[in-house]
Coordinates of C-alpha atoms in Angstrom, one line a residue:
X1346 CA -109.5 7.5 -17.2
X1347 CA -106.6 5.0 -16.9
X1348 CA -104.4 5.0 -20.0
X1349 CA -103.5 1.4 -20.6
X1350 CA -102.5 1.4 -24.3
X1351 CA -101.9 3.5 -27.4
X1352 CA -105.6 3.7 -28.3
X1353 CA -106.5 4.9 -24.8
X1354 CA -103.8 7.7 -25.0
X1355 CA -105.2 8.9 -28.4
X1356 CA -108.8 8.8 -27.1
X1357 CA -107.9 10.7 -23.9
X1358 CA -105.9 13.2 -26.0
X1359 CA -108.8 13.8 -28.3
X1360 CA -111.3 14.2 -25.4
X1361 CA -108.9 16.6 -23.7
X1362 CA -108.5 18.7 -26.8
X1363 CA -112.2 18.8 -27.4
X1364 CA -112.7 20.0 -23.8
X1365 CA -110.0 22.7 -24.2
X1366 CA -111.5 23.8 -27.5
X1367 CA -115.0 24.1 -26.0
X1368 CA -114.0 27.1 -23.9
X1369 CA -115.3 30.3 -25.4
X1370 CA -112.9 32.2 -23.2
X1371 CA -109.9 31.3 -21.0
X1372 CA -108.4 33.4 -18.3
X1373 CA -104.8 32.5 -17.8
X1374 CA -103.4 33.9 -14.6
X1375 CA -99.6 33.6 -14.3
X1376 CA -98.9 31.1 -11.6
X1377 CA -95.1 31.5 -11.7
X1378 CA -93.2 32.3 -8.6
X1379 CA -92.6 35.9 -9.5
X1380 CA -96.3 36.7 -10.1
X1381 CA -97.5 34.7 -7.1
X1382 CA -95.2 36.9 -5.0
X1383 CA -96.9 40.0 -6.3
X1384 CA -100.4 38.6 -5.6
X1385 CA -101.5 36.7 -8.7
X1386 CA -103.3 34.0 -6.6
X1387 CA -105.7 36.6 -5.3
X1388 CA -106.6 37.4 -8.9
X1389 CA -107.0 33.7 -9.7
X1390 CA -109.4 33.3 -6.8
X1391 CA -111.3 36.4 -7.7
X1392 CA -111.7 35.3 -11.4
X1393 CA -112.9 31.9 -10.2
X1394 CA -115.5 33.6 -8.0
X1395 CA -116.7 35.8 -10.9
X1396 CA -117.1 32.8 -13.0
X1397 CA -119.2 31.1 -10.4
X1398 CA -121.3 34.1 -9.6
X1399 CA -122.3 36.4 -12.5
X1400 CA -124.5 38.6 -10.3
X1401 CA -122.5 41.7 -11.5
X1402 CA -123.4 41.0 -15.1
X1403 CA -126.3 42.9 -16.7
X1404 CA -129.6 41.0 -17.2
X1405 CA -129.4 41.2 -21.0
X1406 CA -126.0 39.6 -20.9
X1407 CA -126.9 36.6 -18.7
X1408 CA -128.1 34.5 -21.6
X1409 CA -124.8 35.1 -23.5
X1410 CA -122.3 34.1 -20.8
X1411 CA -119.5 32.2 -22.5
X1412 CA -118.0 28.9 -21.4
X1413 CA -115.2 30.2 -19.3
X1414 CA -112.0 28.5 -18.0
X1415 CA -109.7 29.9 -15.3
X1416 CA -106.2 28.5 -15.1
X1417 CA -102.9 29.0 -13.4
X1418 CA -100.3 29.1 -16.2
X1419 CA -96.6 28.9 -16.1
X1420 CA -94.4 32.0 -16.3
X1421 CA -95.6 34.4 -19.0
X1422 CA -92.1 36.0 -19.3
X1423 CA -92.3 39.7 -18.5
X1424 CA -91.7 39.1 -14.8
X1425 CA -91.3 42.7 -13.6
X1426 CA -94.8 43.6 -14.9
X1427 CA -96.6 41.0 -12.8
X1428 CA -99.2 40.0 -11.9
X1429 CA -99.8 39.0 -15.5
X1430 CA -103.1 37.8 -17.0
X1431 CA -103.7 36.6 -20.5
X1432 CA -107.2 36.3 -22.0
X1433 CA -107.8 33.9 -24.9
X1434 CA -108.9 33.7 -27.6
X1435 CA -108.3 37.5 -27.9
X1436 CA -104.6 37.0 -27.0
X1437 CA -104.8 40.1 -24.7
X1438 CA -101.8 40.4 -22.4
X1439 CA -102.6 42.4 -19.2
X1440 CA -99.8 43.6 -16.9
X1441 CA -99.7 44.7 -13.3
X1442 CA -103.2 43.4 -12.7
X1443 CA -104.7 44.0 -9.3
X1444 CA -107.7 42.4 -7.6
X1445 CA -109.8 45.5 -8.1
X1446 CA -109.2 45.2 -11.9
X1447 CA -110.8 41.8 -12.1
X1448 CA -114.5 42.9 -12.4
X1449 CA -113.7 45.3 -15.3
X1450 CA -111.7 42.6 -17.1
X1451 CA -114.5 40.1 -16.6
X1452 CA -117.3 42.4 -17.7
X1453 CA -115.5 44.0 -20.7
X1454 CA -113.1 41.3 -22.0
X1455 CA -114.4 38.0 -20.8
X1456 CA -118.0 38.7 -21.6
X1457 CA -117.8 41.1 -24.5
X1458 CA -114.3 40.7 -26.0
X1459 CA -113.4 44.3 -25.4
X1460 CA -109.9 45.3 -24.4
X1461 CA -109.0 47.1 -21.1
X1462 CA -106.3 49.3 -22.7
X1463 CA -105.0 50.7 -19.5
X1464 CA -103.7 47.3 -18.5
X1465 CA -101.7 46.8 -21.7
X1466 CA -97.9 47.1 -21.9
X1467 CA -97.0 50.6 -22.9
X1468 CA -93.8 52.1 -24.2
X1469 CA -93.2 55.4 -26.1
X1470 CA -96.9 56.3 -25.9
X1471 CA -97.9 53.1 -27.7
X1472 CA -100.0 50.3 -26.3
X1473 CA -99.1 46.6 -27.0
X1474 CA -102.1 44.4 -26.8
X1475 CA -100.9 40.9 -27.4
X1476 CA -97.7 38.9 -26.5
X1477 CA -96.8 38.9 -30.2
X1478 CA -96.9 42.7 -30.2
X1479 CA -94.6 43.2 -27.1
X1480 CA -91.0 43.3 -28.4
X1481 CA -89.7 41.5 -25.3
X1482 CA -91.8 38.4 -26.2
X1483 CA -92.2 38.8 -30.0
X1484 CA -88.4 38.6 -30.6
X1485 CA -88.0 35.3 -28.8
X1486 CA -88.1 31.8 -30.2
X1487 CA -89.9 29.6 -27.6
X1488 CA -89.3 25.9 -27.8
X1489 CA -88.7 24.8 -24.2
X1490 CA -91.1 27.5 -23.0
X1491 CA -93.7 27.1 -25.7
X1492 CA -96.4 26.0 -23.2
X1493 CA -95.5 28.4 -20.4
X1494 CA -98.1 31.0 -20.2
X1495 CA -100.5 29.1 -22.5
X1496 CA -101.6 26.1 -20.5
X1497 CA -102.7 25.2 -17.0
X1498 CA -99.4 24.2 -15.5
X1499 CA -101.0 21.5 -13.3
X1500 CA -103.3 19.9 -15.9
X1501 CA -102.2 16.7 -17.5
X1502 CA -105.2 16.8 -19.8
X1503 CA -104.2 20.2 -21.1
X1504 CA -100.6 18.9 -21.7
X1505 CA -102.0 16.0 -23.6
X1506 CA -104.4 18.3 -25.6
X1507 CA -101.4 20.4 -26.7
X1508 CA -99.6 17.3 -28.1
X1509 CA -98.0 16.0 -24.9
X1510 CA -96.8 12.4 -24.9
X1511 CA -96.9 12.1 -28.6
X1512 CA -93.1 11.8 -28.5
X1513 CA -93.2 9.0 -26.0
X1514 CA -96.0 7.3 -28.0
X1515 CA -93.8 7.5 -31.1
X1516 CA -90.7 6.2 -29.3
X1517 CA -92.5 3.2 -27.7
X1518 CA -94.3 2.0 -30.8
X1519 CA -92.2 3.2 -33.7
X1520 CA -88.6 3.5 -32.5
X1521 CA -86.1 1.3 -30.8
X1522 CA -84.1 2.7 -27.9
X1523 CA -81.0 2.9 -30.1
X1524 CA -83.0 5.0 -32.6
X1525 CA -84.1 7.4 -29.9
X1526 CA -80.5 7.9 -28.9
X1527 CA -79.5 8.3 -32.5
X1528 CA -82.1 11.0 -33.1
X1529 CA -80.9 12.9 -30.0
X1530 CA -77.3 12.5 -31.1
X1531 CA -78.0 13.7 -34.6
X1532 CA -79.8 16.7 -33.3
X1533 CA -76.6 18.0 -31.8
X1534 CA -78.4 18.8 -28.5
X1535 CA -75.8 19.8 -25.9
X1536 CA -76.3 19.8 -22.2
X1537 CA -77.8 23.1 -21.1
X1538 CA -76.4 23.0 -17.6
X1539 CA -73.1 24.7 -18.4
X1540 CA -70.5 22.6 -20.1
X1541 CA -72.4 21.9 -23.2
X1542 CA -71.5 18.2 -23.4
X1543 CA -73.3 16.4 -26.3
X1544 CA -76.4 14.7 -24.9
X1545 CA -76.5 11.9 -27.4
X1546 CA -72.9 10.9 -26.6
X1547 CA -73.7 10.8 -22.9
X1548 CA -76.7 8.6 -23.5
X1549 CA -74.7 6.3 -25.8
X1550 CA -72.1 5.8 -23.0
X1551 CA -74.7 4.8 -20.5
X1552 CA -76.6 2.5 -22.9
X1553 CA -73.3 0.7 -23.8
X1554 CA -73.1 -0.8 -20.3
X1555 CA -74.8 -4.1 -21.4
X1556 CA -73.6 -6.0 -18.3
X1557 CA -75.4 -3.6 -16.0
X1558 CA -79.1 -4.4 -15.6
X1559 CA -79.7 -1.4 -13.4
X1560 CA -79.0 2.2 -14.5
X1561 CA -80.5 5.6 -13.6
X1562 CA -81.8 8.8 -15.2
X1563 CA -81.2 11.9 -13.0
X1564 CA -82.4 15.5 -13.6
X1565 CA -80.3 18.3 -12.2
X1566 CA -82.8 20.9 -11.0
X1567 CA -80.4 22.4 -8.5
X1568 CA -80.3 25.8 -10.1
X1569 CA -78.1 27.8 -7.7
X1570 CA -76.6 30.7 -9.7
X1571 CA -77.6 34.1 -8.2
X1572 CA -80.2 35.7 -10.5
X1573 CA -81.0 32.5 -12.4
X1574 CA -84.5 31.1 -12.6
X1575 CA -84.8 29.4 -16.0
X1576 CA -85.0 25.7 -14.8
X1577 CA -87.3 26.7 -11.9
X1578 CA -89.7 28.3 -14.4
X1579 CA -89.8 25.1 -16.6
X1580 CA -90.3 22.8 -13.5
X1581 CA -93.2 24.9 -12.2
X1582 CA -94.6 26.0 -15.6
X1583 CA -94.4 22.8 -17.7
X1584 CA -93.5 19.9 -15.4
X1585 CA -95.1 17.2 -17.7
X1586 CA -92.7 18.2 -20.5
X1587 CA -89.7 17.7 -18.3
X1588 CA -91.0 14.3 -17.1
X1589 CA -91.8 13.2 -20.7
X1590 CA -88.2 14.1 -21.6
X1591 CA -86.8 12.0 -18.7
X1592 CA -89.1 9.1 -19.6
X1593 CA -87.8 9.2 -23.2
X1594 CA -84.2 9.2 -21.8
X1595 CA -85.1 6.2 -19.6
X1596 CA -86.5 4.3 -22.5
X1597 CA -83.4 5.1 -24.6
X1598 CA -80.8 3.8 -22.1
X1599 CA -82.9 1.1 -20.5
X1600 CA -83.5 2.7 -17.1
X1601 CA -86.5 2.0 -14.8
X1602 CA -85.7 4.6 -12.1
X1603 CA -85.5 8.4 -12.3
X1604 CA -84.7 11.1 -9.9
X1605 CA -85.3 14.8 -10.0
X1606 CA -83.0 16.8 -7.7
X1607 CA -84.6 20.1 -6.8
X1608 CA -83.2 22.7 -4.5
X1609 CA -85.2 23.4 -1.4
X1610 CA -85.6 27.1 -2.4
X1611 CA -88.0 26.0 -5.2
X1612 CA -91.0 24.8 -3.2
X1613 CA -93.4 25.6 -6.1
X1614 CA -91.4 23.4 -8.4
X1615 CA -91.4 20.6 -5.9
X1616 CA -95.2 20.9 -5.5
X1617 CA -95.9 21.0 -9.2
X1618 CA -93.6 18.1 -10.0
X1619 CA -95.1 16.1 -7.1
X1620 CA -98.6 16.7 -8.4
X1621 CA -97.5 15.8 -12.0
X1622 CA -95.9 12.5 -10.9
X1623 CA -99.0 11.6 -8.9
X1624 CA -101.3 12.4 -11.9
X1625 CA -99.1 10.4 -14.3
X1626 CA -99.0 7.4 -12.0
X1627 CA -102.8 7.5 -11.6
X1628 CA -103.3 7.6 -15.3
X1629 CA -100.7 4.9 -16.2
X1630 CA -98.1 7.1 -17.9
X1631 CA -95.6 6.4 -15.1
X1632 CA -95.0 3.1 -13.4
X1633 CA -95.1 -0.5 -14.7
X1634 CA -95.8 -1.4 -18.3
X1635 CA -96.4 2.1 -19.7
X1636 CA -99.0 2.1 -22.5
X1637 CA -99.2 -1.7 -22.3
X1638 CA -95.5 -2.2 -23.3
X1639 CA -92.7 -3.9 -21.4
X1640 CA -91.2 -0.5 -20.5
X1641 CA -91.5 0.6 -16.9
X1642 CA -90.3 3.8 -15.3
X1643 CA -90.6 5.2 -11.8
X1644 CA -89.9 8.7 -10.7
X1645 CA -88.7 10.2 -7.4
X1646 CA -88.0 13.7 -6.2
X1647 CA -85.1 14.6 -3.9
X1648 CA -84.9 18.1 -2.3
X1649 CA -81.5 19.6 -1.9
X1650 CA -80.5 21.7 1.1
X1651 CA -79.3 24.6 -1.0
X1652 CA -75.6 23.8 -1.4
X1653 CA -74.3 25.4 -4.6
X1654 CA -71.8 22.6 -5.1
X1655 CA -74.6 20.0 -5.4
X1656 CA -75.1 21.4 -8.9
X1657 CA -71.9 19.4 -9.8
X1658 CA -72.8 15.9 -11.0
X1659 CA -70.9 13.7 -8.5
X1660 CA -71.8 15.9 -5.6
X1661 CA -75.5 15.8 -6.6
X1662 CA -75.6 12.0 -6.8
X1663 CA -73.8 11.8 -3.4
X1664 CA -76.5 14.0 -1.9
X1665 CA -79.3 11.7 -3.3
X1666 CA -77.5 8.8 -1.7
X1667 CA -77.7 10.5 1.6
X1668 CA -74.1 11.5 1.9
X1669 CA -72.6 15.0 2.1
X1670 CA -72.7 16.6 -1.4
X1671 CA -69.0 16.7 -2.3
X1672 CA -67.4 16.1 -5.7
X1673 CA -65.2 13.1 -6.3
X1674 CA -62.1 12.5 -8.4
X1675 CA -62.9 11.5 -12.0
X1676 CA -62.7 9.0 -13.7
X1677 CA -64.9 7.1 -13.2
X1678 CA -67.4 9.4 -14.8
X1679 CA -71.1 9.5 -13.9
X1680 CA -72.0 7.7 -17.1
X1681 CA -70.0 4.7 -15.8
X1682 CA -70.4 5.0 -12.1
X1683 CA -73.0 7.5 -11.0
X1684 CA -75.9 7.1 -8.7
X1685 CA -75.1 4.1 -6.4
X1686 CA -72.1 3.4 -8.6
X1687 CA -74.4 2.5 -11.5
X1688 CA -74.3 4.0 -15.1
X1689 CA -76.3 7.2 -14.9
X1690 CA -77.7 9.7 -17.4
X1691 CA -77.4 13.1 -15.7
X1692 CA -78.8 16.2 -17.5
X1693 CA -80.4 19.4 -16.4
X1694 CA -84.0 20.5 -16.7
X1695 CA -83.7 22.4 -20.0
X1696 CA -81.9 19.6 -21.7
X1697 CA -84.6 17.0 -20.9
X1698 CA -87.3 19.5 -21.8
X1699 CA -85.8 19.7 -25.4
X1700 CA -86.0 15.9 -25.9
X1701 CA -89.8 15.5 -26.7
X1702 CA -89.6 18.0 -29.5
X1703 CA -86.6 16.4 -31.0
X1704 CA -88.1 12.9 -30.9
X1705 CA -91.4 14.0 -32.3
X1706 CA -90.3 16.5 -34.9
X1707 CA -86.9 15.0 -35.8
X1708 CA -83.3 16.1 -35.6
X1709 CA -83.5 18.0 -38.9
X1710 CA -86.1 20.4 -37.4
X1711 CA -84.0 21.0 -34.3
X1712 CA -80.9 21.8 -36.4
X1713 CA -82.9 24.6 -38.2
X1714 CA -82.6 26.6 -35.0
X1715 CA -79.4 28.0 -33.5
X1716 CA -75.9 27.4 -34.9
X1717 CA -74.1 24.4 -36.4
X1718 CA -72.1 23.7 -33.3
X1719 CA -74.8 24.6 -30.8
X1720 CA -78.2 23.8 -32.3
X1721 CA -81.5 24.8 -30.7
X1722 CA -82.5 27.6 -28.3
X1723 CA -81.3 28.7 -24.9
X1724 CA -83.3 30.1 -22.0
X1725 CA -81.9 33.0 -20.1
X1726 CA -82.9 35.0 -17.0
X1727 CA -82.4 38.6 -17.9
X1728 CA -81.7 40.7 -14.8
X1729 CA -79.8 43.7 -13.6
X1730 CA -79.6 47.3 -15.0
X1731 CA -82.0 46.6 -17.9
X1732 CA -85.4 48.0 -18.8
X1733 CA -87.2 44.7 -19.2
X1734 CA -86.2 41.9 -16.9
X1735 CA -87.6 38.4 -17.1
X1736 CA -87.4 35.0 -18.7
X1737 CA -86.4 34.7 -22.3
X1738 CA -85.6 32.0 -24.9
X1739 CA -83.7 32.7 -28.0
X1740 CA -81.8 30.7 -30.7
X1741 CA -78.2 29.8 -29.9
X1742 CA -76.0 32.3 -31.6
X1743 CA -78.2 35.3 -30.8
X1744 CA -76.0 38.3 -30.1
X1745 CA -75.8 40.3 -26.8
X1746 CA -76.9 43.4 -28.7
X1747 CA -80.2 41.6 -29.7
X1748 CA -80.8 40.4 -26.2
X1749 CA -80.0 43.6 -24.4
X1750 CA -81.4 46.2 -26.8
X1751 CA -84.1 44.4 -28.9
X1752 CA -85.5 42.1 -26.3
X1753 CA -84.4 43.8 -23.0
X1754 CA -85.2 47.3 -24.2
X1755 CA -81.8 48.7 -23.4
X1756 CA -80.1 49.9 -20.3
X1757 CA -82.4 51.1 -17.5
X1758 CA -82.8 54.8 -17.5
X1759 CA -81.0 55.2 -20.8
X1760 CA -77.6 54.5 -19.3
X1761 CA -74.5 53.0 -21.0
X1762 CA -73.9 49.3 -21.1
X1763 CA -70.7 48.3 -19.3
X1764 CA -70.7 44.5 -19.0
X1765 CA -72.8 41.4 -18.5
X1766 CA -72.0 38.6 -16.2
X1767 CA -72.8 35.4 -18.0
X1768 CA -72.7 31.9 -16.4
X1769 CA -73.3 32.9 -12.8
X1770 CA -70.6 33.1 -10.1
X1771 CA -68.5 30.7 -12.1
X1772 CA -68.8 32.7 -15.3
X1773 CA -67.1 35.7 -16.8
X1774 CA -67.9 39.2 -18.0
X1775 CA -68.6 40.2 -21.6
X1776 CA -68.2 43.9 -22.4
X1777 CA -69.3 46.4 -25.2
X1778 CA -66.7 45.0 -27.6
X1779 CA -68.6 41.7 -27.3
X1780 CA -72.1 43.1 -28.1
X1781 CA -72.1 41.5 -31.5
X1782 CA -70.8 38.1 -30.4
X1783 CA -73.2 35.3 -30.9
X1784 CA -73.9 33.5 -27.6
X1785 CA -73.2 29.8 -27.9
X1786 CA -71.1 27.3 -26.1
X1787 CA -68.0 27.7 -28.3
X1788 CA -68.1 31.4 -28.8
X1789 CA -68.2 32.5 -25.2
X1790 CA -65.2 30.3 -24.3
X1791 CA -63.1 32.5 -26.6
X1792 CA -63.6 35.3 -24.1
X1793 CA -62.8 33.5 -20.9
X1794 CA -66.5 33.0 -20.1
X1795 CA -69.0 30.2 -20.0
X1796 CA -72.7 29.8 -20.9
X1797 CA -73.5 28.3 -17.5
X1798 CA -77.1 27.5 -16.9
X1799 CA -78.2 30.8 -18.5
X1800 CA -78.1 33.7 -16.1
X1801 CA -77.4 37.2 -17.6
X1802 CA -76.8 40.0 -15.1
X1803 CA -76.6 43.3 -17.0
X1804 CA -74.4 46.1 -15.6
X1805 CA -74.2 49.8 -16.4
X1806 CA -71.6 52.5 -15.8
X1807 CA -72.6 52.7 -12.2
X1808 CA -71.3 49.2 -11.5
X1809 CA -67.9 48.7 -9.9
X1810 CA -66.3 45.7 -11.6
X1811 CA -63.9 45.1 -8.6
X1812 CA -66.9 44.9 -6.4
X1813 CA -68.6 42.5 -8.9
X1814 CA -65.6 40.2 -8.7
X1815 CA -65.6 40.4 -4.9
X1816 CA -69.3 39.6 -4.7
X1817 CA -69.0 36.5 -6.9
X1818 CA -65.9 35.4 -5.2
X1819 CA -67.6 35.8 -1.8
X1820 CA -70.4 33.5 -3.1
X1821 CA -68.1 30.8 -4.5
X1822 CA -65.9 30.9 -1.4
X1823 CA -68.9 30.5 0.9
X1824 CA -70.3 27.7 -1.2
X1825 CA -67.0 25.8 -1.6
X1826 CA -67.4 22.3 -0.2
X1827 CA -63.9 22.5 1.1
X1828 CA -62.8 19.1 -0.1
X1829 CA -59.9 20.2 -2.3
X1830 CA -57.2 22.6 -1.1
X1831 CA -57.0 24.7 -4.3
X1832 CA -60.6 25.7 -4.1
X1833 CA -60.9 25.9 -0.3
X1834 CA -57.8 28.0 0.3
X1835 CA -57.4 29.6 -3.1
X1836 CA -60.9 31.2 -3.2
X1837 CA -60.4 32.4 0.4
X1838 CA -57.1 34.1 -0.4
X1839 CA -58.6 35.7 -3.5
X1840 CA -61.5 37.0 -1.5
X1841 CA -59.2 38.5 1.1
X1842 CA -57.2 40.3 -1.5
X1843 CA -60.4 41.6 -3.2
X1844 CA -61.8 42.8 0.1
X1845 CA -58.6 44.7 0.8
X1846 CA -58.8 46.4 -2.6
X1847 CA -62.4 47.5 -2.2
X1848 CA -61.6 48.8 1.3
X1849 CA -58.8 51.0 -0.1
X1850 CA -56.0 48.9 1.4
X1851 CA -54.8 47.1 -1.7
X1852 CA -51.3 47.0 -3.1
X1853 CA -50.3 47.0 -6.7
X1854 CA -48.6 43.6 -6.3
X1855 CA -51.9 42.2 -5.3
X1856 CA -53.0 42.1 -8.9
X1857 CA -50.2 39.7 -9.9
X1858 CA -51.0 37.6 -6.8
X1859 CA -54.6 37.5 -7.8
X1860 CA -53.8 36.2 -11.3
X1861 CA -51.4 33.6 -10.0
X1862 CA -53.9 32.2 -7.4
X1863 CA -56.8 32.3 -10.0
X1864 CA -54.7 30.4 -12.5
X1865 CA -53.7 27.8 -9.9
X1866 CA -57.3 27.2 -8.8
X1867 CA -58.5 27.0 -12.5
X1868 CA -55.9 24.4 -13.2
X1869 CA -55.9 22.3 -10.0
X1870 CA -59.4 22.4 -8.5
X1871 CA -61.1 19.0 -8.2
X1872 CA -64.5 19.8 -9.9
X1873 CA -65.8 22.0 -12.6
X1874 CA -67.3 24.5 -10.2
X1875 CA -63.9 25.0 -8.6
X1876 CA -62.1 25.3 -11.9
X1877 CA -64.5 28.0 -13.1
X1878 CA -64.7 29.9 -9.8
X1879 CA -61.8 32.3 -10.7
X1880 CA -63.4 33.3 -14.1
X1881 CA -65.1 36.6 -12.7
X1882 CA -61.7 37.6 -11.3
X1883 CA -59.7 36.8 -14.5
X1884 CA -62.2 38.4 -16.9
X1885 CA -62.5 41.6 -14.9
X1886 CA -58.7 41.8 -14.4
X1887 CA -58.2 41.5 -18.1
X1888 CA -60.9 43.9 -19.2
X1889 CA -61.1 46.4 -16.3
X1890 CA -57.6 46.4 -14.9
X1891 CA -57.7 50.2 -14.8
X1892 CA -60.5 50.1 -12.2
X1893 CA -58.4 47.8 -10.0
X1894 CA -55.4 50.2 -10.4
X1895 CA -57.6 53.2 -9.5
X1896 CA -58.8 51.5 -6.3
X1897 CA -55.2 50.7 -5.3
X1898 CA -53.2 53.8 -6.5
X1899 CA -55.8 56.6 -6.3
X1900 CA -58.1 55.2 -3.6
X1901 CA -60.9 55.9 -6.1
X1902 CA -64.0 54.0 -7.2
X1903 CA -65.3 55.6 -10.3
X1904 CA -68.7 53.9 -9.9
X1905 CA -68.9 55.4 -6.4
X1906 CA -70.1 52.1 -5.0
X1907 CA -67.2 51.0 -2.8
X1908 CA -68.2 52.3 0.6
X1909 CA -64.6 52.8 1.9
X1910 CA -63.8 55.2 -1.0
X1911 CA -66.9 57.3 -0.9
X1912 CA -66.7 60.9 0.3
X1913 CA -70.0 62.7 0.9
X1914 CA -70.0 66.4 0.2
X1915 CA -72.7 69.0 0.9
X1916 CA -73.1 71.4 -2.0
X1917 CA -73.5 74.9 -0.5
X1918 CA -75.5 76.1 -3.5
X1919 CA -78.3 73.6 -2.8
X1920 CA -78.2 73.2 0.9
X1921 CA -81.2 75.0 2.6
X1922 CA -80.1 74.3 6.1
X1923 CA -83.1 72.3 7.0
X1924 CA -81.1 70.0 9.3
X1925 CA -82.7 66.8 8.1
X1926 CA -79.3 65.3 7.2
X1927 CA -77.8 66.1 10.6
X1928 CA -80.9 64.7 12.4
X1929 CA -80.6 61.4 10.6
X1930 CA -76.8 61.0 10.7
X1931 CA -76.2 58.0 13.1
X1932 CA -72.8 59.2 14.2
X1933 CA -73.3 63.0 14.5
X1934 CA -70.9 63.8 11.7
X1935 CA -72.9 66.7 10.3
X1936 CA -73.0 70.2 11.8
X1937 CA -74.5 73.5 10.9
X1938 CA -77.0 76.1 12.2
X1939 CA -80.6 76.0 11.0
X1940 CA -81.1 77.7 7.6
X1941 CA -77.3 77.8 7.2
X1942 CA -75.1 75.6 5.0
X1943 CA -74.2 72.3 6.8
X1944 CA -70.9 70.5 6.7
X1945 CA -69.8 66.8 7.0
X1946 CA -66.8 65.9 9.1
X1947 CA -65.2 63.3 6.9
X1948 CA -63.2 61.9 9.9
X1949 CA -66.4 61.0 11.7
X1950 CA -68.4 60.0 8.6
X1951 CA -69.0 56.3 8.3
X1952 CA -70.1 56.7 4.7
X1953 CA -73.5 55.0 5.2
X1954 CA -75.3 57.4 2.8
X1955 CA -78.2 58.1 5.2
X1956 CA -77.7 61.8 4.7
X1957 CA -77.9 61.6 1.0
X1958 CA -81.0 59.4 1.2
X1959 CA -82.8 61.9 3.4
X1960 CA -81.8 65.1 1.7
X1961 CA -84.9 66.6 0.0
X1962 CA -82.9 69.1 -2.1
X1963 CA -80.2 66.8 -3.7
X1964 CA -77.6 68.9 -2.0
X1965 CA -75.4 65.9 -1.0
X1966 CA -73.3 64.1 -3.6
X1967 CA -70.5 61.6 -3.6
X1968 CA -67.2 63.0 -4.7
X1969 CA -65.7 61.0 -7.7

């Protein structure tokens, strides 16, 4: 049905809600990228097949078959346990579901409401049946992600049934554009893309350009940090929320054109957003005279080519215009001269996804979450040496201890927490002394780190912090656009020094040189990405200087991860003389008679670790 006015919207919403409520049972198969990669679409297809053909159901049950719905939901959160399946109204959360499990789930849970306990999340001998039971999910506060895992990610009707487009309805019929901006401003919403700039202030600056009849709303979906997948999960799991947030922004600042810039590595996000835009256009919620008003808004999708620098605002707009994505000197700022030199609202995915809730529920509600200086929640991708990896959302101000131990389940294998890289390759490290620091925009700056888009890479004692700095510097140097000398040359020189150090060729004076170059790049680089590029080096130098010194002075890597400093030794007490290590050594560095203790010639050894990987008796170790 075409939605031409407010009454149509309410009628369609009521019909959609009635249709959703009519299901006796719903099978929600996770349709996020992670679960799709582990086979969730086979489960989705199998469940659809079972719903069409109930030949496997006993005769006495055939008259009692419920009205069943099968849907592809957004990310259900606990990514490492995929494929994930949620069964409503029982709230059962099944993990690691395989195609061969589908018939049992269908017969026992879908038809009879009985749980399949072997598919529940288990820890410490205890089964956790529902998402609200699982600590990883139960300890979160989901605002941006509230629909992910609960609704069909592709269905406009389900989004409407859950209250979607109530915020836009309220704005168009009960609020002026200035009032919408004022509500967002009073909420204290800060940009979730890294810098934390006040969203309301940015919108006010764009709206203030009265002489400009044309202005743009742009969404930055170019999530390029290694290990980050928060924005991608929102785009593919709740695309209508993002678009509603952008539409509200367009109404507020007087824009008729919007662009979503998505990196090419997110094909599912592009597909879901394209589908959503087409559905909204067909139904009249995008395009000319939305809901019969004078407000018109058109949406476009641009696919980036995977350049990290296009996450910077001016580089992103240049890329949309068809030019090479390179930052420009500021001022003028994007709010004054952005896309095609017109005033432009540029926010990231999570920022826009917060807007519908703020407009609908009011700024007072939003300020009840988070901290005074950073209200609301923050999504994080939790990865690395941690028991439970996945997508989380917590109130601003939540401590690292709560995230790592209460939600993440602690360090993998019971190890010791060493550091967490926050803010991606342009961020910094927080260490055990910071476990009780509340994560918000202002707090993390005190420790030479940034929130960034929300990637959290957890590291244990087996992580070499010098190698961490080298890895992130390698990334930023490779992704530098090369426009400004400080970033182009400075990151290259820093990488060369770091590579010498991890190769055992460093000099103690290299540490001062590193600090000097890092400080220069931080102060003189053209864009925000360049200015923050040295943060991993500066934070690790400050906190883990001893590790740098060990690498240089003692040619020692305590974490045993720097290849050049590893020395493989065969323990004679455990060696059985099987010869497997010698057989697999690619350079013939291992000798010894059969059933006799073998030896490694350290002059020939290339330190690849193949011998250790192939030893069945754990006789080979790396000397500290």
